[in-house]
């Protein structure tokens, strides 16, 4: 069987490598329009911020290494068109157009940053951050001592990671967020307000509920960002406004945002075409519906499961929770499952409760505040989601909560769950126990 994979990043390469191990006699061809594969874009903010300098550390596998394992990787090859009836795709490489037939096509084309039209300006120091070239360009800009004023438009994951990187380099950072709070899709206002205060106290200018209307070239260099809250001057602008799935070339069923609709095994409305990663939806375990969750963890796990399924292995994944985490200044922000906002958007009735507790005992150095919010079913009290924010221990606890949600545990069961205890790590009643016992 000939399996053709379009896209050689996390999802595409995870699928290809696993499927080839499962079915070594099958032909597995991977196409990518770039000159590299297996790139970990999640490292880009830290690379740009100077935490490391070797770009190879973000590339887990070269095309040569992949080919040595039995794959047929073809870089700098762009897919132009899909002929579903004849199971054929049209390709372009070195200005030469050709056709490639397949038995199974796997779409792993990822997503592209959303770039609204903000007017005409010189793009030299205006960046998005998804590709290797993006990272190299932003790193160069941030390394320039003349570029001191950094404006980040969009207060989501990438925007806050870029803020953290620029702040660590001593830059003057402005964050512009259209919503009234940062990370509003993932965190409730009462959970994020402390972090917002810390960002402002760090010297950054955080503008929430603020809309950008125009970006202009400054008369003396740099940029003028026009907003409904006034004018901002910047030497460097970073756009982090979300992603658009790369699915324009595919005449297949799609979600409103363009993500390909797939079943729990990644099959599109064409049984010979699969889709995985940031170009497709996934099944949300707690919500019970398909949603768009563009995360590297989700892409890798879904790809591996699809590779096993296509190879005839008995495999099943119940779904995903969108478990996510982020470092901002000294804070850990972590979430999993359903938020109250997501529940409202999907007309799902839930209850929620929040606590403020401590991460460990007070007599061992390092005690910090930790906030936990639980979202759960109003009748059964089955856990559906949670948010944890603190300077120490938030990420580890969200992983435990993700396990509890997957196991369909109740708040009462969480309250009595036998977590480990030692003074440097927790209190005798862990903060998660307390959160479970408080939830009514």
Coordinates of C-alpha atoms in Angstrom, one line a residue:
X1 CA 0.0 0.0 0.0
X2 CA 1.2 3.5 -0.8
X3 CA 0.6 6.1 2.0
X4 CA 1.3 9.7 1.2
X5 CA 1.6 12.2 4.0
X6 CA 1.3 15.9 3.2
X7 CA 3.2 17.8 6.0
X8 CA 6.3 16.9 7.8
X9 CA 5.9 18.5 11.2
X10 CA 4.7 17.0 14.5
X11 CA 1.6 15.2 13.3
X12 CA 2.9 14.1 9.8
X13 CA 6.2 12.7 11.0
X14 CA 4.7 11.0 14.1
X15 CA 2.2 9.3 11.9
X16 CA 4.8 8.4 9.2
X17 CA 7.4 7.0 11.6
X18 CA 4.9 4.9 13.6
X19 CA 3.1 3.6 10.5
X20 CA 6.4 2.6 8.9
X21 CA 7.4 0.7 12.0
X22 CA 4.0 -1.1 11.9
X23 CA 4.0 -1.8 8.2
X24 CA 7.7 -1.8 7.0
X25 CA 6.8 -3.2 3.5
X26 CA 4.4 -0.3 2.7
X27 CA 5.5 2.8 0.9
X28 CA 5.3 5.9 3.1
X29 CA 6.0 9.2 1.3
X30 CA 6.2 12.4 3.2
X31 CA 6.0 15.8 1.4
X32 CA 6.9 19.1 2.9
X33 CA 7.3 22.5 1.2
X34 CA 10.0 23.6 3.6
X35 CA 13.6 22.4 3.5
X36 CA 13.3 20.7 7.0
X37 CA 11.0 18.4 8.9
X38 CA 10.2 17.4 12.5
X39 CA 10.4 21.0 13.7
X40 CA 9.3 21.8 17.3
X41 CA 7.9 25.3 17.0
X42 CA 7.1 25.4 20.7
X43 CA 10.7 26.2 21.3
X44 CA 10.7 29.4 19.2
X45 CA 9.9 32.0 22.0
X46 CA 12.7 30.6 24.1
X47 CA 15.1 30.6 21.1
X48 CA 14.2 34.2 20.3
X49 CA 14.6 35.1 23.9
X50 CA 18.2 33.8 24.0
X51 CA 17.7 30.7 26.2
X52 CA 19.6 28.7 23.5
X53 CA 21.2 29.4 20.1
X54 CA 21.4 26.2 18.2
X55 CA 18.3 25.8 15.9
X56 CA 19.1 22.1 15.6
X57 CA 17.8 21.6 19.1
X58 CA 14.3 22.3 17.7
X59 CA 14.6 19.7 15.0
X60 CA 14.2 16.1 16.2
X61 CA 15.0 14.4 12.8
X62 CA 16.5 15.4 9.5
X63 CA 15.2 14.3 6.1
X64 CA 18.3 12.2 5.7
X65 CA 17.7 10.4 9.1
X66 CA 14.1 9.8 8.1
X67 CA 15.0 8.3 4.8
X68 CA 17.5 6.0 6.5
X69 CA 14.6 4.6 8.5
X70 CA 12.8 3.6 5.4
X71 CA 10.6 6.7 4.8
X72 CA 10.6 8.6 1.5
X73 CA 10.8 12.2 2.6
X74 CA 10.6 14.8 -0.2
X75 CA 11.3 18.3 1.0
X76 CA 10.7 21.6 -0.9
X77 CA 7.7 19.9 -2.5
X78 CA 4.4 21.7 -2.5
X79 CA 1.0 20.1 -3.0
X80 CA -1.1 22.1 -5.5
X81 CA -4.3 20.1 -6.0
X82 CA -6.2 17.0 -5.0
X83 CA -8.1 14.7 -7.4
X84 CA -10.1 12.5 -5.0
X85 CA -11.8 10.5 -7.8
X86 CA -8.4 9.3 -9.2
X87 CA -6.7 9.3 -5.8
X88 CA -4.0 11.6 -7.1
X89 CA -2.3 14.8 -5.9
X90 CA -0.5 17.4 -8.0
X91 CA 2.9 18.5 -6.8
X92 CA 5.4 21.2 -7.6
X93 CA 9.2 21.0 -6.9
X94 CA 11.8 23.2 -8.5
X95 CA 9.1 24.7 -10.8
X96 CA 8.4 21.2 -12.1
X97 CA 4.8 20.0 -11.8
X98 CA 4.1 16.3 -11.4
X99 CA 1.4 13.9 -10.1
X100 CA 1.6 11.4 -7.3
X101 CA -1.0 8.6 -6.8
X102 CA -1.9 7.3 -3.3
X103 CA -3.9 4.5 -1.7
X104 CA -4.3 6.5 1.5
X105 CA -3.6 10.2 1.9
X106 CA -2.8 11.7 5.3
X107 CA -3.2 15.5 5.5
X108 CA -1.0 17.0 8.2
X109 CA -0.6 20.5 6.8
X110 CA -0.9 22.4 10.1
X111 CA -2.1 26.0 10.4
X112 CA -1.0 29.5 9.4
X113 CA -1.0 32.5 11.7
X114 CA -3.9 34.8 11.3
X115 CA -2.7 38.2 10.0
X116 CA -5.5 40.9 9.8
X117 CA -5.1 43.8 7.5
X118 CA -3.7 46.7 9.6
X119 CA -2.8 49.0 6.8
X120 CA 0.4 49.5 4.8
X121 CA 3.8 49.5 6.6
X122 CA 7.3 48.1 6.2
X123 CA 7.2 44.5 7.4
X124 CA 10.9 44.4 8.4
X125 CA 10.3 44.2 12.1
X126 CA 6.7 42.9 12.2
X127 CA 6.7 39.2 13.0
X128 CA 4.6 36.1 13.6
X129 CA 6.2 33.1 15.3
X130 CA 5.6 29.7 13.8
X131 CA 8.5 28.8 11.5
X132 CA 12.3 28.5 11.8
X133 CA 12.7 31.6 9.7
X134 CA 10.3 33.5 12.0
X135 CA 12.4 32.5 15.0
X136 CA 15.7 33.5 13.4
X137 CA 14.3 36.9 12.4
X138 CA 12.7 37.7 15.7
X139 CA 15.9 36.6 17.6
X140 CA 17.9 39.0 15.4
X141 CA 15.5 41.8 16.1
X142 CA 15.4 41.3 19.8
X143 CA 19.2 41.1 19.9
X144 CA 19.5 44.5 18.4
X145 CA 20.1 47.1 21.2
X146 CA 18.3 49.7 19.2
X147 CA 15.1 47.7 19.4
X148 CA 13.9 48.4 22.9
X149 CA 10.1 48.9 22.5
X150 CA 8.4 45.6 21.8
X151 CA 4.6 45.5 21.1
X152 CA 2.9 42.1 21.3
X153 CA -0.6 42.1 19.7
X154 CA -2.6 39.2 21.1
X155 CA -2.4 37.9 24.7
X156 CA -2.7 34.1 24.2
X157 CA -0.1 31.4 24.6
X158 CA 2.5 32.7 22.0
X159 CA 1.9 36.3 22.9
X160 CA 2.7 35.8 26.6
X161 CA 5.6 33.5 25.8
X162 CA 7.1 36.3 23.6
X163 CA 6.4 38.8 26.4
X164 CA 8.3 36.6 28.8
X165 CA 11.2 36.3 26.4
X166 CA 11.4 40.0 25.6
X167 CA 11.0 41.0 29.3
X168 CA 13.8 38.7 30.2
X169 CA 16.0 40.6 27.7
X170 CA 15.2 43.9 29.5
X171 CA 12.9 45.2 26.8
X172 CA 10.0 47.6 27.2
X173 CA 7.0 45.5 26.3
X174 CA 3.4 46.5 25.5
X175 CA 0.8 43.7 25.3
X176 CA -2.5 44.5 23.5
X177 CA -5.4 42.1 24.0
X178 CA -8.8 42.6 22.5
X179 CA -10.6 40.7 25.2
X180 CA -11.0 42.2 28.7
X181 CA -8.6 39.6 30.2
X182 CA -5.6 37.6 29.0
X183 CA -6.1 34.0 28.0
X184 CA -9.8 34.4 28.3
X185 CA -10.6 31.2 26.4
X186 CA -8.6 29.2 28.9
X187 CA -8.8 31.0 32.2
X188 CA -11.5 32.7 34.2
X189 CA -11.0 36.4 35.1
X190 CA -10.6 35.7 38.8
X191 CA -7.8 33.2 38.0
X192 CA -5.8 35.4 35.6
X193 CA -6.1 38.8 37.4
X194 CA -3.1 38.2 39.7
X195 CA -0.9 37.4 36.7
X196 CA -2.1 40.5 34.9
X197 CA -1.2 42.5 37.9
X198 CA 2.2 40.9 38.0
X199 CA 2.8 41.8 34.3
X200 CA 1.9 45.4 35.0
X201 CA 4.1 45.5 38.1
X202 CA 7.0 44.1 36.0
X203 CA 7.0 47.4 34.0
X204 CA 5.1 46.1 31.0
X205 CA 2.2 48.1 29.6
X206 CA -0.8 45.7 29.4
X207 CA -3.8 47.0 27.5
X208 CA -6.9 44.7 27.7
X209 CA -10.2 45.4 26.0
X210 CA -8.1 47.2 23.4
X211 CA -8.5 46.9 19.6
X212 CA -5.8 47.7 17.1
X213 CA -7.1 49.6 14.1
X214 CA -3.9 50.5 12.1
X215 CA -0.2 50.0 12.1
X216 CA 1.9 52.7 10.5
X217 CA 5.6 53.4 9.9
X218 CA 7.0 55.8 12.4
X219 CA 8.4 59.1 11.1
X220 CA 11.7 58.4 12.9
X221 CA 11.7 54.6 12.4
X222 CA 9.8 51.9 14.2
X223 CA 6.0 51.7 14.1
X224 CA 2.9 53.5 15.3
X225 CA 0.2 51.2 16.5
X226 CA -3.2 52.9 16.5
X227 CA -5.7 51.5 18.9
X228 CA -9.1 52.6 20.4
X229 CA -7.1 53.4 23.6
X230 CA -4.5 55.6 21.9
X231 CA -1.2 55.4 20.0
X232 CA 1.7 53.1 20.8
X233 CA 5.2 53.4 19.6
X234 CA 7.2 50.2 18.9
X235 CA 10.5 49.1 17.3
X236 CA 9.3 45.5 17.0
X237 CA 5.8 44.2 16.6
X238 CA 4.8 40.6 17.1
X239 CA 1.4 39.3 15.9
X240 CA -0.1 36.4 17.9
X241 CA -3.7 36.4 16.9
X242 CA -4.5 32.7 16.5
X243 CA -4.3 30.3 13.6
X244 CA -6.1 29.4 10.4
X245 CA -5.9 25.7 9.4
X246 CA -4.0 25.1 6.1
X247 CA -6.9 23.3 4.3
X248 CA -7.6 25.5 1.3
X249 CA -6.5 22.9 -1.2
X250 CA -8.9 20.2 0.1
X251 CA -12.5 19.9 -1.0
X252 CA -13.5 18.1 2.1
X253 CA -16.0 18.7 5.0
X254 CA -14.8 21.4 7.3
X255 CA -15.6 23.2 10.5
X256 CA -16.5 26.9 10.4
X257 CA -12.8 27.8 10.9
X258 CA -11.7 25.6 8.1
X259 CA -10.4 22.7 10.1
X260 CA -11.1 19.4 8.5
X261 CA -13.9 17.3 10.1
X262 CA -12.8 13.8 11.1
X263 CA -14.1 10.9 13.1
X264 CA -12.3 9.6 16.2
X265 CA -9.8 7.8 14.0
X266 CA -8.9 10.8 11.9
X267 CA -11.0 9.8 8.8
X268 CA -12.5 12.6 6.8
X269 CA -15.6 12.4 4.7
X270 CA -13.5 10.6 2.1
X271 CA -12.6 7.1 3.5
X272 CA -9.2 7.2 1.7
X273 CA -8.2 10.5 3.3
X274 CA -7.1 11.0 6.9
X275 CA -6.3 14.3 8.6
X276 CA -4.4 15.0 11.8
X277 CA -2.8 17.9 13.7
X278 CA -3.5 21.6 13.5
X279 CA -5.4 21.2 10.2
X280 CA -8.2 19.0 11.8
X281 CA -10.6 18.9 14.7
X282 CA -10.3 16.4 17.5
X283 CA -12.9 14.8 19.9
X284 CA -13.0 16.6 23.2
X285 CA -13.4 14.0 26.0
X286 CA -15.2 16.2 28.5
X287 CA -17.3 18.1 26.1
X288 CA -18.3 15.1 24.0
X289 CA -18.0 17.1 20.7
X290 CA -15.4 17.9 18.1
X291 CA -13.3 21.0 18.7
X292 CA -10.2 22.7 17.3
X293 CA -7.3 22.1 19.6
X294 CA -4.0 23.1 17.9
X295 CA -1.5 21.6 20.3
X296 CA 1.7 19.6 19.7
X297 CA 0.7 17.0 22.3
X298 CA -2.7 16.5 20.7
X299 CA -1.1 16.2 17.2
X300 CA 1.5 13.6 18.3
X301 CA -0.9 11.4 20.2
X302 CA -3.6 11.5 17.5
X303 CA -1.1 10.7 14.8
X304 CA 0.3 7.7 16.6
X305 CA -3.2 6.4 17.2
X306 CA -4.2 6.8 13.6
X307 CA -1.0 5.1 12.4
X308 CA -1.9 2.1 14.6
X309 CA -5.5 2.0 13.4
X310 CA -4.5 2.2 9.7
X311 CA -2.1 -0.7 10.3
X312 CA -5.0 -2.8 11.7
X313 CA -4.0 -2.7 15.3
X314 CA -6.6 -2.7 18.0
X315 CA -6.4 0.9 19.3
X316 CA -8.7 3.5 20.7
X317 CA -8.4 7.0 22.3
X318 CA -11.3 8.3 24.2
X319 CA -10.5 11.9 23.3
X320 CA -8.6 15.0 24.4
X321 CA -8.9 17.6 27.1
X322 CA -6.8 20.4 25.7
X323 CA -4.5 20.2 28.7
X324 CA -2.2 23.2 28.4
X325 CA 0.4 25.1 30.5
X326 CA 2.4 28.3 30.3
X327 CA 5.1 30.2 32.2
X328 CA 4.7 33.9 32.7
X329 CA 7.2 35.6 34.9
X330 CA 7.4 33.5 38.0
X331 CA 3.9 32.0 37.4
X332 CA 2.7 28.7 36.2
X333 CA -0.6 28.7 34.4
X334 CA -2.3 25.4 33.6
X335 CA -5.7 24.3 32.5
X336 CA -7.5 21.1 31.3
X337 CA -10.9 20.1 30.1
X338 CA -13.9 22.5 30.0
X339 CA -13.9 26.1 31.2
X340 CA -17.1 27.9 32.2
X341 CA -16.8 29.9 29.0
X342 CA -16.5 26.8 26.8
X343 CA -19.5 25.3 28.6
X344 CA -21.5 28.5 28.0
X345 CA -20.6 28.5 24.3
X346 CA -21.8 24.9 24.0
X347 CA -24.9 25.4 26.1
X348 CA -23.7 22.9 28.7
X349 CA -24.8 23.3 32.3
X350 CA -22.0 23.1 34.8
X351 CA -21.0 24.2 38.3
X352 CA -17.7 25.7 39.4
X353 CA -15.8 26.4 42.6
X354 CA -12.5 28.0 43.4
X355 CA -10.1 28.0 46.2
X356 CA -6.9 29.7 47.3
X357 CA -4.5 27.5 49.1
X358 CA -0.8 26.8 49.5
X359 CA 1.5 24.5 47.5
X360 CA 3.4 23.1 50.5
X361 CA 4.1 23.5 54.2
X362 CA 5.1 26.8 55.6
X363 CA 8.2 25.6 57.5
X364 CA 10.0 24.3 54.4
X365 CA 11.3 27.1 52.2
X366 CA 9.4 27.9 49.0
X367 CA 5.8 28.0 50.1
X368 CA 3.6 29.9 47.5
X369 CA 0.0 30.6 47.0
X370 CA -1.9 28.4 44.5
X371 CA -5.4 28.9 43.1
X372 CA -7.5 26.1 41.8
X373 CA -10.8 26.2 40.0
X374 CA -12.9 23.1 39.3
X375 CA -15.7 22.8 36.7
X376 CA -18.0 19.8 37.2
X377 CA -21.4 18.4 36.4
X378 CA -24.1 20.0 38.6
X379 CA -25.8 16.8 39.5
X380 CA -23.3 14.0 39.4
X381 CA -20.3 16.2 40.4
X382 CA -18.2 14.4 37.8
X383 CA -15.1 16.5 37.0
X384 CA -15.1 18.3 33.7
X385 CA -12.3 20.8 33.8
X386 CA -10.0 22.9 35.9
X387 CA -7.6 25.8 36.0
X388 CA -4.6 26.1 38.3
X389 CA -2.4 29.2 38.8
X390 CA 0.5 29.7 41.1
X391 CA 4.3 30.1 41.3
X392 CA 5.0 26.5 42.1
X393 CA 3.2 23.2 41.6
X394 CA 0.4 24.3 39.2
X395 CA 1.5 22.2 36.2
X396 CA 2.1 19.0 38.1
X397 CA -1.4 19.3 39.7
X398 CA -3.1 19.9 36.4
X399 CA -1.7 16.7 35.1
X400 CA -3.2 14.9 38.1
X401 CA -6.5 16.6 37.4
X402 CA -6.4 15.6 33.8
X403 CA -6.1 11.9 34.9
X404 CA -9.1 12.4 37.3
X405 CA -11.2 13.9 34.5
X406 CA -10.3 11.1 32.1
X407 CA -11.3 8.6 34.8
X408 CA -14.6 10.4 35.3
X409 CA -14.0 10.9 39.0
X410 CA -16.2 13.1 41.1
X411 CA -15.3 16.1 43.2
X412 CA -15.7 13.9 46.3
X413 CA -13.3 11.3 45.0
X414 CA -10.8 14.0 44.2
X415 CA -11.2 15.3 47.7
X416 CA -10.1 11.9 49.1
X417 CA -7.6 10.9 46.4
X418 CA -4.4 9.6 48.0
X419 CA -1.8 12.0 46.8
X420 CA 1.7 11.8 48.1
X421 CA 2.9 14.1 50.9
X422 CA 6.2 15.5 52.1
X423 CA 6.8 19.0 53.4
X424 CA 8.8 20.3 50.4
X425 CA 6.0 19.3 48.0
X426 CA 2.6 19.6 49.6
X427 CA 0.6 19.7 52.7
X428 CA -1.1 16.7 54.3
X429 CA -4.3 17.6 52.5
X430 CA -3.0 18.5 49.0
X431 CA -4.5 21.6 47.4
X432 CA -6.3 19.4 44.9
X433 CA -7.9 17.5 47.9
X434 CA -9.0 20.8 49.3
X435 CA -10.5 21.9 46.0
X436 CA -12.4 18.7 45.7
X437 CA -13.8 18.9 49.2
X438 CA -14.9 22.5 48.8
X439 CA -16.8 21.8 45.6
X440 CA -20.5 21.4 46.4

